Amino acid sequence: LSCGVAKPEGYSPTSSEVLMVDGVRWYQQVETFVVVWTAIRPGAGGRAPIYVALHVPTRYAASDSFLTALAGPITKALP
């Protein structure tokens, strides 16, 4: 889990790779050996968005199951 990463290449709020989970917008990027899920949180006071990346090895069949567990802590830390 990495906080403060750069905006994911190819990200668009209307992309088919965007998933909302418990109030957190996630963007999925599937690579050869890893799935990168990036949480997009609004910046406070009109600042730029904050991006948090989660890298999950592709050997985990349900990599999206981690998103539910992380939604609460991310929302609490980055309202």
Short mmCIF file of N, CA, C and O in Angstrom, two decimals:
data_model
loop_
_atom_site.label_atom_id
_atom_site.label_comp_id
_atom_site.label_asym_id
_atom_site.label_seq_id
_atom_site.Cartn_x
_atom_site.Cartn_y
_atom_site.Cartn_z
N LEU A 1 0.86 -1.17 0.00
CA LEU A 1 0.00 0.00 0.00
C LEU A 1 0.90 1.22 0.00
O LEU A 1 1.78 1.34 0.84
N SER A 2 0.69 2.11 -0.97
CA SER A 2 1.52 3.31 -1.10
C SER A 2 0.63 4.53 -1.22
O SER A 2 -0.23 4.60 -2.09
N CYS A 3 0.84 5.49 -0.34
CA CYS A 3 0.05 6.72 -0.35
C CYS A 3 0.80 7.83 -1.07
O CYS A 3 2.03 7.90 -1.00
N GLY A 4 0.06 8.68 -1.76
CA GLY A 4 0.69 9.83 -2.42
C GLY A 4 1.34 9.49 -3.75
O GLY A 4 2.26 10.18 -4.18
N VAL A 5 0.88 8.44 -4.39
CA VAL A 5 1.45 8.06 -5.69
C VAL A 5 0.91 9.01 -6.77
O VAL A 5 -0.03 9.76 -6.55
N ALA A 6 1.51 8.93 -7.95
CA ALA A 6 1.07 9.76 -9.07
C ALA A 6 -0.28 9.26 -9.61
O ALA A 6 -0.65 8.10 -9.41
N LYS A 7 -0.96 10.14 -10.30
CA LYS A 7 -2.22 9.77 -10.97
C LYS A 7 -1.93 8.60 -11.91
O LYS A 7 -0.97 8.65 -12.69
N PRO A 8 -2.74 7.55 -11.86
CA PRO A 8 -2.49 6.39 -12.72
C PRO A 8 -2.64 6.76 -14.20
O PRO A 8 -3.56 7.47 -14.58
N GLU A 9 -1.73 6.24 -14.99
CA GLU A 9 -1.79 6.46 -16.43
C GLU A 9 -3.08 5.84 -16.97
O GLU A 9 -3.43 4.70 -16.64
N GLY A 10 -3.80 6.59 -17.76
CA GLY A 10 -5.03 6.10 -18.36
C GLY A 10 -6.27 6.31 -17.50
O GLY A 10 -7.38 5.99 -17.92
N TYR A 11 -6.12 6.85 -16.28
CA TYR A 11 -7.27 7.03 -15.40
C TYR A 11 -8.23 8.08 -15.92
O TYR A 11 -7.83 9.16 -16.35
N SER A 12 -9.49 7.76 -15.87
CA SER A 12 -10.59 8.67 -16.15
C SER A 12 -11.74 8.28 -15.23
O SER A 12 -11.98 7.08 -15.06
N PRO A 13 -12.44 9.25 -14.64
CA PRO A 13 -13.55 8.90 -13.75
C PRO A 13 -14.63 8.05 -14.42
O PRO A 13 -15.36 7.32 -13.75
N THR A 14 -14.71 8.10 -15.74
CA THR A 14 -15.73 7.35 -16.46
C THR A 14 -15.20 6.04 -17.07
O THR A 14 -15.91 5.36 -17.79
N SER A 15 -13.97 5.71 -16.75
CA SER A 15 -13.35 4.49 -17.30
C SER A 15 -14.09 3.24 -16.83
O SER A 15 -14.61 3.18 -15.71
N SER A 16 -14.10 2.23 -17.67
CA SER A 16 -14.73 0.95 -17.29
C SER A 16 -13.92 0.23 -16.21
O SER A 16 -14.42 -0.71 -15.60
N GLU A 17 -12.70 0.67 -15.95
CA GLU A 17 -11.86 0.07 -14.91
C GLU A 17 -12.06 0.72 -13.55
O GLU A 17 -11.33 0.43 -12.61
N VAL A 18 -13.02 1.63 -13.44
CA VAL A 18 -13.30 2.31 -12.17
C VAL A 18 -14.41 1.56 -11.43
O VAL A 18 -15.41 1.16 -12.02
N LEU A 19 -14.20 1.37 -10.14
CA LEU A 19 -15.14 0.65 -9.30
C LEU A 19 -15.33 1.45 -8.00
O LEU A 19 -14.34 1.85 -7.38
N MET A 20 -16.58 1.67 -7.59
CA MET A 20 -16.86 2.32 -6.31
C MET A 20 -17.10 1.25 -5.26
O MET A 20 -17.93 0.35 -5.47
N VAL A 21 -16.37 1.33 -4.15
CA VAL A 21 -16.52 0.38 -3.06
C VAL A 21 -16.62 1.15 -1.77
O VAL A 21 -15.66 1.82 -1.35
N ASP A 22 -17.78 1.11 -1.16
CA ASP A 22 -18.01 1.76 0.13
C ASP A 22 -17.53 3.22 0.15
O ASP A 22 -16.87 3.66 1.08
N GLY A 23 -17.84 3.95 -0.90
CA GLY A 23 -17.51 5.37 -0.97
C GLY A 23 -16.12 5.69 -1.46
O GLY A 23 -15.73 6.86 -1.49
N VAL A 24 -15.35 4.70 -1.83
CA VAL A 24 -14.00 4.92 -2.35
C VAL A 24 -13.97 4.54 -3.83
O VAL A 24 -14.41 3.46 -4.20
N ARG A 25 -13.46 5.45 -4.65
CA ARG A 25 -13.31 5.17 -6.08
C ARG A 25 -11.97 4.49 -6.30
O ARG A 25 -10.93 5.00 -5.89
N TRP A 26 -11.99 3.32 -6.94
CA TRP A 26 -10.79 2.55 -7.23
C TRP A 26 -10.61 2.44 -8.74
O TRP A 26 -11.58 2.25 -9.47
N TYR A 27 -9.37 2.51 -9.18
CA TYR A 27 -9.04 2.33 -10.59
C TYR A 27 -8.15 1.10 -10.70
O TYR A 27 -7.14 0.99 -9.99
N GLN A 28 -8.51 0.18 -11.57
CA GLN A 28 -7.80 -1.09 -11.70
C GLN A 28 -6.89 -1.08 -12.93
O GLN A 28 -7.30 -0.71 -14.02
N GLN A 29 -5.64 -1.54 -12.72
CA GLN A 29 -4.69 -1.74 -13.80
C GLN A 29 -4.13 -3.15 -13.67
O GLN A 29 -3.50 -3.47 -12.67
N VAL A 30 -4.39 -3.99 -14.66
CA VAL A 30 -3.91 -5.36 -14.63
C VAL A 30 -2.59 -5.43 -15.39
O VAL A 30 -2.52 -5.07 -16.56
N GLU A 31 -1.56 -5.90 -14.69
CA GLU A 31 -0.25 -6.08 -15.29
C GLU A 31 0.06 -7.58 -15.33
O GLU A 31 -0.76 -8.39 -14.92
N THR A 32 1.21 -7.95 -15.78
CA THR A 32 1.55 -9.36 -15.94
C THR A 32 1.47 -10.14 -14.63
O THR A 32 0.85 -11.19 -14.56
N PHE A 33 2.10 -9.64 -13.58
CA PHE A 33 2.17 -10.37 -12.32
C PHE A 33 1.46 -9.69 -11.16
O PHE A 33 1.48 -10.21 -10.05
N VAL A 34 0.86 -8.54 -11.41
CA VAL A 34 0.24 -7.78 -10.33
C VAL A 34 -0.97 -7.01 -10.85
O VAL A 34 -1.01 -6.60 -12.00
N VAL A 35 -1.95 -6.86 -9.96
CA VAL A 35 -3.08 -5.97 -10.23
C VAL A 35 -2.88 -4.75 -9.34
O VAL A 35 -2.68 -4.89 -8.12
N VAL A 36 -2.87 -3.58 -9.94
CA VAL A 36 -2.71 -2.35 -9.17
C VAL A 36 -4.08 -1.70 -9.04
O VAL A 36 -4.73 -1.37 -10.04
N TRP A 37 -4.53 -1.57 -7.81
CA TRP A 37 -5.77 -0.87 -7.51
C TRP A 37 -5.38 0.48 -6.92
O TRP A 37 -4.64 0.54 -5.93
N THR A 38 -5.83 1.56 -7.52
CA THR A 38 -5.51 2.90 -7.02
C THR A 38 -6.77 3.56 -6.51
O THR A 38 -7.75 3.70 -7.26
N ALA A 39 -6.76 3.94 -5.24
CA ALA A 39 -7.87 4.69 -4.65
C ALA A 39 -7.69 6.15 -5.00
O ALA A 39 -6.59 6.69 -4.89
N ILE A 40 -8.77 6.79 -5.40
CA ILE A 40 -8.74 8.21 -5.74
C ILE A 40 -9.59 8.92 -4.72
O ILE A 40 -10.80 8.68 -4.60
N ARG A 41 -8.96 9.80 -3.94
CA ARG A 41 -9.65 10.56 -2.90
C ARG A 41 -9.57 12.03 -3.23
O ARG A 41 -8.52 12.52 -3.68
N PRO A 42 -10.65 12.79 -3.00
CA PRO A 42 -10.60 14.22 -3.27
C PRO A 42 -9.62 14.92 -2.33
O PRO A 42 -9.49 14.53 -1.17
N GLY A 43 -8.93 15.91 -2.85
CA GLY A 43 -8.03 16.69 -2.01
C GLY A 43 -8.82 17.64 -1.13
O GLY A 43 -9.89 18.12 -1.52
N ALA A 44 -8.35 17.90 0.06
CA ALA A 44 -9.03 18.80 0.99
C ALA A 44 -8.97 20.24 0.49
O ALA A 44 -7.97 20.67 -0.09
N GLY A 45 -10.04 20.96 0.69
CA GLY A 45 -10.06 22.39 0.35
C GLY A 45 -9.84 22.68 -1.12
O GLY A 45 -9.22 23.68 -1.46
N GLY A 46 -10.31 21.80 -1.99
CA GLY A 46 -10.16 22.02 -3.42
C GLY A 46 -8.78 21.68 -3.97
O GLY A 46 -8.47 21.99 -5.12
N ARG A 47 -7.95 21.06 -3.16
CA ARG A 47 -6.62 20.65 -3.64
C ARG A 47 -6.72 19.47 -4.60
O ARG A 47 -7.77 18.87 -4.75
N ALA A 48 -5.60 19.14 -5.20
CA ALA A 48 -5.55 18.01 -6.14
C ALA A 48 -5.91 16.71 -5.44
O ALA A 48 -5.68 16.56 -4.23
N PRO A 49 -6.46 15.76 -6.17
CA PRO A 49 -6.80 14.45 -5.58
C PRO A 49 -5.56 13.75 -5.01
O PRO A 49 -4.44 14.01 -5.42
N ILE A 50 -5.82 12.85 -4.09
CA ILE A 50 -4.77 12.03 -3.48
C ILE A 50 -4.97 10.60 -3.98
O ILE A 50 -6.09 10.09 -4.00
N TYR A 51 -3.88 9.96 -4.35
CA TYR A 51 -3.93 8.61 -4.90
C TYR A 51 -3.20 7.65 -3.96
O TYR A 51 -2.11 7.94 -3.49
N VAL A 52 -3.85 6.52 -3.69
CA VAL A 52 -3.29 5.46 -2.84
C VAL A 52 -3.30 4.17 -3.65
O VAL A 52 -4.35 3.75 -4.13
N ALA A 53 -2.14 3.55 -3.82
CA ALA A 53 -2.03 2.36 -4.67
C ALA A 53 -1.88 1.09 -3.83
O ALA A 53 -1.13 1.07 -2.85
N LEU A 54 -2.60 0.07 -4.24
CA LEU A 54 -2.51 -1.25 -3.63
C LEU A 54 -2.06 -2.22 -4.72
O LEU A 54 -2.70 -2.33 -5.76
N HIS A 55 -0.96 -2.92 -4.48
CA HIS A 55 -0.43 -3.90 -5.44
C HIS A 55 -0.76 -5.31 -4.93
O HIS A 55 -0.34 -5.68 -3.84
N VAL A 56 -1.51 -6.06 -5.74
CA VAL A 56 -1.92 -7.41 -5.36
C VAL A 56 -1.42 -8.38 -6.44
O VAL A 56 -1.72 -8.20 -7.62
N PRO A 57 -0.65 -9.39 -6.05
CA PRO A 57 -0.19 -10.37 -7.05
C PRO A 57 -1.37 -11.00 -7.79
O PRO A 57 -2.42 -11.26 -7.18
N THR A 58 -1.20 -11.26 -9.07
CA THR A 58 -2.28 -11.83 -9.87
C THR A 58 -2.66 -13.25 -9.43
O THR A 58 -3.73 -13.73 -9.78
N ARG A 59 -1.82 -13.90 -8.64
CA ARG A 59 -2.16 -15.25 -8.18
C ARG A 59 -3.34 -15.24 -7.21
O ARG A 59 -3.93 -16.27 -6.95
N TYR A 60 -3.70 -14.08 -6.66
CA TYR A 60 -4.89 -13.96 -5.82
C TYR A 60 -6.10 -13.78 -6.74
O TYR A 60 -6.23 -12.77 -7.42
N ALA A 61 -6.99 -14.77 -6.75
CA ALA A 61 -8.13 -14.75 -7.68
C ALA A 61 -9.08 -13.59 -7.40
O ALA A 61 -9.63 -13.00 -8.32
N ALA A 62 -9.29 -13.24 -6.15
CA ALA A 62 -10.24 -12.18 -5.80
C ALA A 62 -9.50 -10.97 -5.26
O ALA A 62 -9.66 -10.58 -4.11
N SER A 63 -8.68 -10.35 -6.10
CA SER A 63 -7.88 -9.21 -5.63
C SER A 63 -8.75 -8.04 -5.18
O SER A 63 -8.33 -7.22 -4.39
N ASP A 64 -10.01 -8.00 -5.66
CA ASP A 64 -10.88 -6.90 -5.26
C ASP A 64 -11.44 -7.06 -3.85
O ASP A 64 -11.98 -6.11 -3.29
N SER A 65 -11.26 -8.22 -3.23
CA SER A 65 -11.76 -8.41 -1.86
C SER A 65 -11.04 -7.51 -0.86
O SER A 65 -11.59 -7.18 0.19
N PHE A 66 -9.83 -7.10 -1.18
CA PHE A 66 -9.07 -6.22 -0.30
C PHE A 66 -9.67 -4.81 -0.27
O PHE A 66 -9.48 -4.07 0.68
N LEU A 67 -10.39 -4.44 -1.30
CA LEU A 67 -10.92 -3.08 -1.42
C LEU A 67 -11.93 -2.77 -0.32
O LEU A 67 -11.93 -1.67 0.23
N THR A 68 -12.77 -3.73 -0.01
CA THR A 68 -13.77 -3.53 1.05
C THR A 68 -13.08 -3.32 2.39
O THR A 68 -13.45 -2.44 3.15
N ALA A 69 -12.07 -4.13 2.67
CA ALA A 69 -11.36 -4.02 3.95
C ALA A 69 -10.63 -2.69 4.08
O ALA A 69 -10.49 -2.15 5.18
N LEU A 70 -10.17 -2.13 2.97
CA LEU A 70 -9.41 -0.88 3.02
C LEU A 70 -10.27 0.38 2.88
O LEU A 70 -9.80 1.47 3.19
N ALA A 71 -11.50 0.24 2.43
CA ALA A 71 -12.35 1.41 2.19
C ALA A 71 -12.54 2.25 3.46
O ALA A 71 -12.40 3.48 3.42
N GLY A 72 -12.85 1.60 4.57
CA GLY A 72 -13.06 2.33 5.82
C GLY A 72 -11.83 3.10 6.28
O GLY A 72 -11.92 4.32 6.52
N PRO A 73 -10.68 2.45 6.41
CA PRO A 73 -9.48 3.17 6.83
C PRO A 73 -9.08 4.30 5.87
O PRO A 73 -8.64 5.37 6.30
N ILE A 74 -9.25 4.10 4.56
CA ILE A 74 -8.90 5.14 3.61
C ILE A 74 -9.84 6.33 3.74
O ILE A 74 -9.41 7.48 3.75
N THR A 75 -11.13 6.04 3.89
CA THR A 75 -12.11 7.12 4.05
C THR A 75 -11.86 7.89 5.34
O THR A 75 -11.98 9.12 5.38
N LYS A 76 -11.48 7.19 6.39
CA LYS A 76 -11.21 7.85 7.67
C LYS A 76 -9.95 8.74 7.59
O LYS A 76 -9.93 9.86 8.07
N ALA A 77 -8.91 8.22 6.95
CA ALA A 77 -7.65 8.96 6.85
C ALA A 77 -7.70 10.09 5.82
O ALA A 77 -7.06 11.12 6.00
N LEU A 78 -8.49 9.87 4.75
CA LEU A 78 -8.58 10.85 3.66
C LEU A 78 -10.05 11.12 3.37
O LEU A 78 -10.58 10.64 2.37
N PRO A 79 -10.74 11.88 4.24
CA PRO A 79 -12.20 12.08 4.08
C PRO A 79 -12.59 12.81 2.80
O PRO A 79 -11.87 13.44 2.15
#
